[in-house]
């Protein structure tokens, strides 16, 4: 593992020297690489054997055949390079996500002439095949699924094509100085001993007059909503009565990791579920981690901040 990390660092340093770390990269001769594919090496070996056979028997027709076969490889090199050359690769965005879904990297690609059979891949991702890319921007989403939660630098992304005959591989890399977060997969939990506070300091819920749960009826007063008139009571008593409801107002909630059951990783998964659920229910919440405390708040930015801290815990 250490050897692999060392090799990756060395490769990345060389790629940075060749300017592969630009947010908008145009592929040219200084950042494109060409080598025969496995099929190409077999084809070259076959061509050499044909040449040796023709030389041994002094058969000019067989020798000519070997020259033609080798010329096909040379044509593949030129055509393969021209196919990928002038391609523009632009970093669009990255998206944090849960571990099981994997995070996404969005790239926009374009080429003044048609680019054929492009493949994009990186470590821990499934390859993406794009048959044709033209001058119009094509946005591709690469999904990367690492082995565990955490904060990760964006991986080295490889783009390659074996157009036209599959005999040569023309490729390049892109690097981005960006980090992405992989959240623990949420596990539902029905009970949590959390620290909770509100302005009244009483109980779990404060009750105000609202629109949620039916409480009873009261005498209709000027300014009450006509939609709440209880016509059933009016028919019986000939008196206007208005329906009254309770609205349960939740307190600010502080989710404490130490109060959750099971092992540390499972605690984080429970916490991931709790903050996501609280956000969906528009509850103000905060979290308490071993090294971090985030005060109660709400909104998508707050949820993202909490999930990022949970993934790093």
PDB file of C-alpha atoms in Angstrom, residues 47-212:
ATOM      1  CA  UNK A  47       3.986  -8.673 -38.537  1.00  0.00           C
ATOM      2  CA  UNK A  48       7.603  -9.339 -37.492  1.00  0.00           C
ATOM      3  CA  UNK A  49       7.051 -13.099 -37.756  1.00  0.00           C
ATOM      4  CA  UNK A  50       5.599 -12.618 -41.238  1.00  0.00           C
ATOM      5  CA  UNK A  51       8.670 -10.553 -42.193  1.00  0.00           C
ATOM      6  CA  UNK A  52      11.058 -13.215 -40.860  1.00  0.00           C
ATOM      7  CA  UNK A  53       9.124 -15.902 -42.712  1.00  0.00           C
ATOM      8  CA  UNK A  54       9.338 -13.933 -45.967  1.00  0.00           C
ATOM      9  CA  UNK A  55      13.040 -13.250 -45.485  1.00  0.00           C
ATOM     10  CA  UNK A  56      13.749 -16.909 -44.760  1.00  0.00           C
ATOM     11  CA  UNK A  57      12.024 -18.070 -47.932  1.00  0.00           C
ATOM     12  CA  UNK A  58      13.053 -14.957 -49.896  1.00  0.00           C
ATOM     13  CA  UNK A  59       9.417 -14.345 -50.773  1.00  0.00           C
ATOM     14  CA  UNK A  60       8.902 -10.682 -51.635  1.00  0.00           C
ATOM     15  CA  UNK A  61       5.107 -10.981 -51.494  1.00  0.00           C
ATOM     16  CA  UNK A  62       5.195 -12.124 -47.851  1.00  0.00           C
ATOM     17  CA  UNK A  63       7.712  -9.378 -46.997  1.00  0.00           C
ATOM     18  CA  UNK A  64       5.423  -6.817 -48.645  1.00  0.00           C
ATOM     19  CA  UNK A  65       2.532  -8.137 -46.565  1.00  0.00           C
ATOM     20  CA  UNK A  66       4.523  -7.579 -43.358  1.00  0.00           C
ATOM     21  CA  UNK A  67       5.276  -3.990 -44.451  1.00  0.00           C
ATOM     22  CA  UNK A  68       1.584  -3.363 -45.055  1.00  0.00           C
ATOM     23  CA  UNK A  69       0.698  -4.733 -41.618  1.00  0.00           C
ATOM     24  CA  UNK A  70       3.286  -2.520 -39.910  1.00  0.00           C
ATOM     25  CA  UNK A  71       2.064   0.499 -41.875  1.00  0.00           C
ATOM     26  CA  UNK A  72      -1.413  -0.112 -40.447  1.00  0.00           C
ATOM     27  CA  UNK A  73       0.089   0.243 -36.954  1.00  0.00           C
ATOM     28  CA  UNK A  74       1.759   3.524 -37.954  1.00  0.00           C
ATOM     29  CA  UNK A  75      -1.521   4.814 -39.380  1.00  0.00           C
ATOM     30  CA  UNK A  76      -3.196   3.871 -36.079  1.00  0.00           C
ATOM     31  CA  UNK A  77      -0.634   5.944 -34.154  1.00  0.00           C
ATOM     32  CA  UNK A  78      -1.261   9.046 -36.280  1.00  0.00           C
ATOM     33  CA  UNK A  79      -5.037   8.638 -36.392  1.00  0.00           C
ATOM     34  CA  UNK A  80      -5.226   7.881 -32.683  1.00  0.00           C
ATOM     35  CA  UNK A  81      -3.252  11.006 -31.807  1.00  0.00           C
ATOM     36  CA  UNK A  82      -5.311  13.232 -34.115  1.00  0.00           C
ATOM     37  CA  UNK A  83      -8.494  11.765 -32.660  1.00  0.00           C
ATOM     38  CA  UNK A  84      -7.699  12.909 -29.107  1.00  0.00           C
ATOM     39  CA  UNK A  85      -5.723  16.052 -29.945  1.00  0.00           C
ATOM     40  CA  UNK A  86      -7.344  19.468 -29.269  1.00  0.00           C
ATOM     41  CA  UNK A  87      -9.844  17.995 -26.824  1.00  0.00           C
ATOM     42  CA  UNK A  88     -10.817  20.490 -24.119  1.00  0.00           C
ATOM     43  CA  UNK A  89     -11.488  19.086 -20.646  1.00  0.00           C
ATOM     44  CA  UNK A  90     -13.110  21.435 -18.143  1.00  0.00           C
ATOM     45  CA  UNK A  91     -13.753  20.753 -14.472  1.00  0.00           C
ATOM     46  CA  UNK A  92     -17.426  21.501 -13.746  1.00  0.00           C
ATOM     47  CA  UNK A  93     -18.151  20.361 -10.197  1.00  0.00           C
ATOM     48  CA  UNK A  94     -17.805  17.693  -7.548  1.00  0.00           C
ATOM     49  CA  UNK A  95     -20.550  16.283  -5.354  1.00  0.00           C
ATOM     50  CA  UNK A  96     -20.160  14.802  -1.892  1.00  0.00           C
ATOM     51  CA  UNK A  97     -22.267  11.726  -1.262  1.00  0.00           C
ATOM     52  CA  UNK A  98     -22.883   8.747   0.987  1.00  0.00           C
ATOM     53  CA  UNK A  99     -20.506   5.799   0.900  1.00  0.00           C
ATOM     54  CA  UNK A 100     -22.806   3.355  -0.902  1.00  0.00           C
ATOM     55  CA  UNK A 101     -23.629   5.854  -3.659  1.00  0.00           C
ATOM     56  CA  UNK A 102     -20.098   7.185  -4.206  1.00  0.00           C
ATOM     57  CA  UNK A 103     -19.152  10.782  -4.969  1.00  0.00           C
ATOM     58  CA  UNK A 104     -19.392  12.373  -8.416  1.00  0.00           C
ATOM     59  CA  UNK A 105     -16.984  14.382 -10.535  1.00  0.00           C
ATOM     60  CA  UNK A 106     -18.503  16.297 -13.456  1.00  0.00           C
ATOM     61  CA  UNK A 107     -16.376  17.133 -16.497  1.00  0.00           C
ATOM     62  CA  UNK A 108     -17.297  19.044 -19.666  1.00  0.00           C
ATOM     63  CA  UNK A 109     -15.563  17.878 -22.856  1.00  0.00           C
ATOM     64  CA  UNK A 110     -15.511  19.282 -26.366  1.00  0.00           C
ATOM     65  CA  UNK A 111     -13.479  18.812 -29.539  1.00  0.00           C
ATOM     66  CA  UNK A 112     -13.423  20.963 -32.715  1.00  0.00           C
ATOM     67  CA  UNK A 113     -13.481  17.775 -34.773  1.00  0.00           C
ATOM     68  CA  UNK A 114     -15.282  14.595 -33.769  1.00  0.00           C
ATOM     69  CA  UNK A 115     -13.617  12.564 -31.041  1.00  0.00           C
ATOM     70  CA  UNK A 116     -14.488   8.866 -31.158  1.00  0.00           C
ATOM     71  CA  UNK A 117     -14.612   6.135 -28.518  1.00  0.00           C
ATOM     72  CA  UNK A 118     -13.340   8.057 -25.505  1.00  0.00           C
ATOM     73  CA  UNK A 119     -13.140   6.231 -22.179  1.00  0.00           C
ATOM     74  CA  UNK A 120     -12.861   8.015 -18.818  1.00  0.00           C
ATOM     75  CA  UNK A 121     -11.930   6.220 -15.607  1.00  0.00           C
ATOM     76  CA  UNK A 122     -10.131   6.552 -12.294  1.00  0.00           C
ATOM     77  CA  UNK A 123      -9.296   4.395  -9.328  1.00  0.00           C
ATOM     78  CA  UNK A 124     -12.436   2.971  -7.652  1.00  0.00           C
ATOM     79  CA  UNK A 125     -14.700   4.039 -10.532  1.00  0.00           C
ATOM     80  CA  UNK A 126     -16.507   2.346 -13.378  1.00  0.00           C
ATOM     81  CA  UNK A 127     -15.267   3.380 -16.861  1.00  0.00           C
ATOM     82  CA  UNK A 128     -17.464   5.723 -18.886  1.00  0.00           C
ATOM     83  CA  UNK A 129     -17.581   5.205 -22.668  1.00  0.00           C
ATOM     84  CA  UNK A 130     -18.502   8.196 -24.801  1.00  0.00           C
ATOM     85  CA  UNK A 131     -18.877   7.152 -28.477  1.00  0.00           C
ATOM     86  CA  UNK A 132     -18.675  10.663 -29.967  1.00  0.00           C
ATOM     87  CA  UNK A 133     -17.684  14.099 -28.651  1.00  0.00           C
ATOM     88  CA  UNK A 134     -17.971  17.124 -30.928  1.00  0.00           C
ATOM     89  CA  UNK A 135     -17.613  20.894 -30.626  1.00  0.00           C
ATOM     90  CA  UNK A 136     -20.643  21.103 -28.327  1.00  0.00           C
ATOM     91  CA  UNK A 137     -19.816  20.588 -24.670  1.00  0.00           C
ATOM     92  CA  UNK A 138     -20.653  17.145 -23.354  1.00  0.00           C
ATOM     93  CA  UNK A 139     -20.916  16.859 -19.563  1.00  0.00           C
ATOM     94  CA  UNK A 140     -19.866  13.472 -18.203  1.00  0.00           C
ATOM     95  CA  UNK A 141     -20.308  12.323 -14.606  1.00  0.00           C
ATOM     96  CA  UNK A 142     -17.711   9.997 -13.135  1.00  0.00           C
ATOM     97  CA  UNK A 143     -18.899   8.135 -10.028  1.00  0.00           C
ATOM     98  CA  UNK A 144     -16.152   7.064  -7.631  1.00  0.00           C
ATOM     99  CA  UNK A 145     -16.842   4.560  -4.837  1.00  0.00           C
ATOM    100  CA  UNK A 146     -14.032   4.482  -2.255  1.00  0.00           C
ATOM    101  CA  UNK A 147     -13.753   1.712   0.301  1.00  0.00           C
ATOM    102  CA  UNK A 148     -14.587   3.818   3.360  1.00  0.00           C
ATOM    103  CA  UNK A 149     -15.917   7.169   4.523  1.00  0.00           C
ATOM    104  CA  UNK A 150     -13.658  10.190   4.848  1.00  0.00           C
ATOM    105  CA  UNK A 151     -12.142  13.195   3.151  1.00  0.00           C
ATOM    106  CA  UNK A 152     -10.432  12.412  -0.148  1.00  0.00           C
ATOM    107  CA  UNK A 153      -8.460  14.375  -2.721  1.00  0.00           C
ATOM    108  CA  UNK A 154      -9.977  14.022  -6.165  1.00  0.00           C
ATOM    109  CA  UNK A 155      -8.328  11.061  -7.908  1.00  0.00           C
ATOM    110  CA  UNK A 156      -6.168  11.117 -10.990  1.00  0.00           C
ATOM    111  CA  UNK A 157      -8.571  10.745 -13.918  1.00  0.00           C
ATOM    112  CA  UNK A 158      -7.472   8.936 -17.065  1.00  0.00           C
ATOM    113  CA  UNK A 159      -8.900   9.614 -20.523  1.00  0.00           C
ATOM    114  CA  UNK A 160      -7.998   7.269 -23.350  1.00  0.00           C
ATOM    115  CA  UNK A 161      -9.070   6.000 -26.749  1.00  0.00           C
ATOM    116  CA  UNK A 162      -8.062   3.059 -28.936  1.00  0.00           C
ATOM    117  CA  UNK A 163      -9.546   4.517 -32.088  1.00  0.00           C
ATOM    118  CA  UNK A 164      -9.476   3.534 -34.962  1.00  0.00           C
ATOM    119  CA  UNK A 165      -8.406  -0.135 -34.965  1.00  0.00           C
ATOM    120  CA  UNK A 166      -7.639  -0.851 -31.313  1.00  0.00           C
ATOM    121  CA  UNK A 167      -3.901  -1.299 -31.985  1.00  0.00           C
ATOM    122  CA  UNK A 168      -2.709   1.767 -30.029  1.00  0.00           C
ATOM    123  CA  UNK A 169      -3.802   3.455 -26.815  1.00  0.00           C
ATOM    124  CA  UNK A 170      -3.676   7.258 -26.777  1.00  0.00           C
ATOM    125  CA  UNK A 171      -4.238   8.675 -23.306  1.00  0.00           C
ATOM    126  CA  UNK A 172      -3.861  11.586 -20.953  1.00  0.00           C
ATOM    127  CA  UNK A 173      -4.603  12.479 -17.329  1.00  0.00           C
ATOM    128  CA  UNK A 174      -6.282  15.302 -15.459  1.00  0.00           C
ATOM    129  CA  UNK A 175      -5.570  16.282 -11.851  1.00  0.00           C
ATOM    130  CA  UNK A 176      -7.564  18.660  -9.677  1.00  0.00           C
ATOM    131  CA  UNK A 177      -6.487  20.180  -6.376  1.00  0.00           C
ATOM    132  CA  UNK A 178      -9.879  19.596  -4.785  1.00  0.00           C
ATOM    133  CA  UNK A 179     -11.188  17.562  -1.874  1.00  0.00           C
ATOM    134  CA  UNK A 180     -14.410  15.613  -1.622  1.00  0.00           C
ATOM    135  CA  UNK A 181     -16.255  14.073   1.340  1.00  0.00           C
ATOM    136  CA  UNK A 182     -17.755  10.602   1.566  1.00  0.00           C
ATOM    137  CA  UNK A 183     -20.430  10.437   4.254  1.00  0.00           C
ATOM    138  CA  UNK A 184     -21.223   7.350   6.366  1.00  0.00           C
ATOM    139  CA  UNK A 185     -24.287   5.508   5.078  1.00  0.00           C
ATOM    140  CA  UNK A 186     -27.260   6.440   7.288  1.00  0.00           C
ATOM    141  CA  UNK A 187     -28.790   3.729   9.481  1.00  0.00           C
ATOM    142  CA  UNK A 188     -32.243   4.457  10.889  1.00  0.00           C
ATOM    143  CA  UNK A 189     -32.511   4.726  14.656  1.00  0.00           C
ATOM    144  CA  UNK A 190     -35.771   5.233  16.540  1.00  0.00           C
ATOM    145  CA  UNK A 191     -34.422   6.464  19.895  1.00  0.00           C
ATOM    146  CA  UNK A 192     -31.677   8.904  20.758  1.00  0.00           C
ATOM    147  CA  UNK A 193     -30.716  10.373  24.134  1.00  0.00           C
ATOM    148  CA  UNK A 194     -29.774  13.819  22.887  1.00  0.00           C
ATOM    149  CA  UNK A 195     -29.130  17.025  24.757  1.00  0.00           C
ATOM    150  CA  UNK A 196     -32.064  19.354  23.995  1.00  0.00           C
ATOM    151  CA  UNK A 197     -32.693  22.953  24.929  1.00  0.00           C
ATOM    152  CA  UNK A 198     -35.346  25.558  24.255  1.00  0.00           C
ATOM    153  CA  UNK A 199     -36.270  28.982  25.505  1.00  0.00           C
ATOM    154  CA  UNK A 200     -38.813  27.699  28.024  1.00  0.00           C
ATOM    155  CA  UNK A 201     -36.603  24.866  29.290  1.00  0.00           C
ATOM    156  CA  UNK A 202     -39.689  22.709  29.753  1.00  0.00           C
ATOM    157  CA  UNK A 203     -40.268  19.294  28.216  1.00  0.00           C
ATOM    158  CA  UNK A 204     -39.473  18.060  24.751  1.00  0.00           C
ATOM    159  CA  UNK A 205     -42.078  20.093  22.875  1.00  0.00           C
ATOM    160  CA  UNK A 206     -43.588  23.549  23.258  1.00  0.00           C
ATOM    161  CA  UNK A 207     -47.266  23.819  22.168  1.00  0.00           C
ATOM    162  CA  UNK A 208     -48.617  26.828  20.261  1.00  0.00           C
ATOM    163  CA  UNK A 209     -51.838  27.409  18.368  1.00  0.00           C
ATOM    164  CA  UNK A 210     -51.254  26.210  14.819  1.00  0.00           C
ATOM    165  CA  UNK A 211     -52.418  23.963  11.999  1.00  0.00           C
ATOM    166  CA  UNK A 212     -51.284  20.436  12.798  1.00  0.00           C
TER     167      UNK A 212
END
